[in-house]
mmCIF file of C-alpha atoms in Angstrom:
data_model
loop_
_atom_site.group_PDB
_atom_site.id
_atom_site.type_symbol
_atom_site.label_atom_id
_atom_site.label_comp_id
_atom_site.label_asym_id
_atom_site.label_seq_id
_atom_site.Cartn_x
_atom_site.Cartn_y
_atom_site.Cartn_z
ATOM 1 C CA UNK O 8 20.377 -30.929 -23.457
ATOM 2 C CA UNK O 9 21.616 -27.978 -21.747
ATOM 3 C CA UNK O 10 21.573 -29.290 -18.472
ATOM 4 C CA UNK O 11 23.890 -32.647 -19.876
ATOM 5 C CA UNK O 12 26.199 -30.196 -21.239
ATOM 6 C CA UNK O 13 26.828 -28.283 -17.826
ATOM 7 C CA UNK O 14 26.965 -31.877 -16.296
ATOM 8 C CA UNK O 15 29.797 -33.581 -18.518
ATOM 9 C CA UNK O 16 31.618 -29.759 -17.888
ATOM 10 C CA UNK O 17 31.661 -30.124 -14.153
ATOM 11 C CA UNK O 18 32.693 -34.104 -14.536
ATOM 12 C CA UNK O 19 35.363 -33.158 -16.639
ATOM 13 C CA UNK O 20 36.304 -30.105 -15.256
ATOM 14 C CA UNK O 21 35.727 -27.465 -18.496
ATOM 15 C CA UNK O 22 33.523 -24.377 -19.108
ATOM 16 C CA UNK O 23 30.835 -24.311 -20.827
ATOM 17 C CA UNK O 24 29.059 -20.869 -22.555
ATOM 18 C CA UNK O 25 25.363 -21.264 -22.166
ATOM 19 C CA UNK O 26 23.847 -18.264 -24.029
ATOM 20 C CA UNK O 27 20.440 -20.694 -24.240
ATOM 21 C CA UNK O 28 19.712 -19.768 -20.734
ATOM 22 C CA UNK O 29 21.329 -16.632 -19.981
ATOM 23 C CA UNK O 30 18.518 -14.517 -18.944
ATOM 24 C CA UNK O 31 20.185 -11.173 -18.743
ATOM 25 C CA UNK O 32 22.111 -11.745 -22.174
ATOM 26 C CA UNK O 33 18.751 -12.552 -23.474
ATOM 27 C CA UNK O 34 16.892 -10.041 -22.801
ATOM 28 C CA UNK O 35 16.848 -7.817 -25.502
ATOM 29 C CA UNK O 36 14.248 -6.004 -27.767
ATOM 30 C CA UNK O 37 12.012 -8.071 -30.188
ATOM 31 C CA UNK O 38 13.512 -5.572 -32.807
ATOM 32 C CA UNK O 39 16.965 -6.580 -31.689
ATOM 33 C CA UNK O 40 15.974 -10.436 -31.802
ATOM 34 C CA UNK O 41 14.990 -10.203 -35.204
ATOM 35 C CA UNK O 42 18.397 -8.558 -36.525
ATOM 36 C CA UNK O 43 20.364 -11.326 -34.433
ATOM 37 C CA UNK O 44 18.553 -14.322 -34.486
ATOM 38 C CA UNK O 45 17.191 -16.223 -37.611
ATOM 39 C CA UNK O 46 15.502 -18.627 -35.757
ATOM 40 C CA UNK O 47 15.527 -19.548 -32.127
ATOM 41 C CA UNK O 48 18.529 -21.655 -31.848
ATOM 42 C CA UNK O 49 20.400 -20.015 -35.047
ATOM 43 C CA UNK O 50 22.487 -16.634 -35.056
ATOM 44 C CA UNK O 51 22.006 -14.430 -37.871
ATOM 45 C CA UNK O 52 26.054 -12.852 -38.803
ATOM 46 C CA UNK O 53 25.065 -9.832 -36.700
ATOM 47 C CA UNK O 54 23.995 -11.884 -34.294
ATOM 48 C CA UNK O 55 27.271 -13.508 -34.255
ATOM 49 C CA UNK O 56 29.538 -10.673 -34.693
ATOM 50 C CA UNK O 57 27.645 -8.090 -32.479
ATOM 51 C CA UNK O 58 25.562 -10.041 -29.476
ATOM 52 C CA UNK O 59 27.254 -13.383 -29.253
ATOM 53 C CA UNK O 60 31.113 -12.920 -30.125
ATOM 54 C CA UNK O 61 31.328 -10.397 -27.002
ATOM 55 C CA UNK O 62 30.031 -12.467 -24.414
ATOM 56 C CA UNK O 63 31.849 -15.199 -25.604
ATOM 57 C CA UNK O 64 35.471 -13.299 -25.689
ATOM 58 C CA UNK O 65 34.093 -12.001 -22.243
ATOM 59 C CA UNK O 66 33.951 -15.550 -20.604
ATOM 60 C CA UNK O 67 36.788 -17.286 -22.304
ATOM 61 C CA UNK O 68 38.856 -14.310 -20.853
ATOM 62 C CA UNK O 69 37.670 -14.304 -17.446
ATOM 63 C CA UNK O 70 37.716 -18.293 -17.734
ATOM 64 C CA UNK O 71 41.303 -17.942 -18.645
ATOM 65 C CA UNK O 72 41.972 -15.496 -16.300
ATOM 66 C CA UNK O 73 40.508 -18.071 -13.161
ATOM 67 C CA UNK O 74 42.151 -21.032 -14.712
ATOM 68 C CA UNK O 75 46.200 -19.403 -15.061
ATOM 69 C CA UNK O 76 46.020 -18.373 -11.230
#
């Protein structure tokens, strides 16, 4: 499904945040998995608020940033 999401984006010309895939955003301690994520697709509110809110104010910035110049 991933790779149909990043497809449609480039067709149509919008970003897309893929934290499925990220490998470096993903690789954290089991420890650290367990307080973020309550399953494998589903973010636990700490997951949310600490690992996944960040990266995602990170890209929209930067995607912002690319798309205003």
């Amino acid at each position: 499904m991933v790779s149909a999401v990043k497809e449609i984006a480039k067709i149509k010309e919008i970003g897309v945040i893929d934290l499925y895939t990220d490998t470096a955003f993903n690789d954290i301690t089991s420890d650290r998995r367990t307080l973020y994520m309550a399953d494998k697709i589903h973010p636990t509110k700490a997951g949310y608020l600490e690992w996944w809110t960040p990266k995602m104010e990170q890209y929209i910035y930067d995607y912002i940033k690319v798309r205003l110049r």
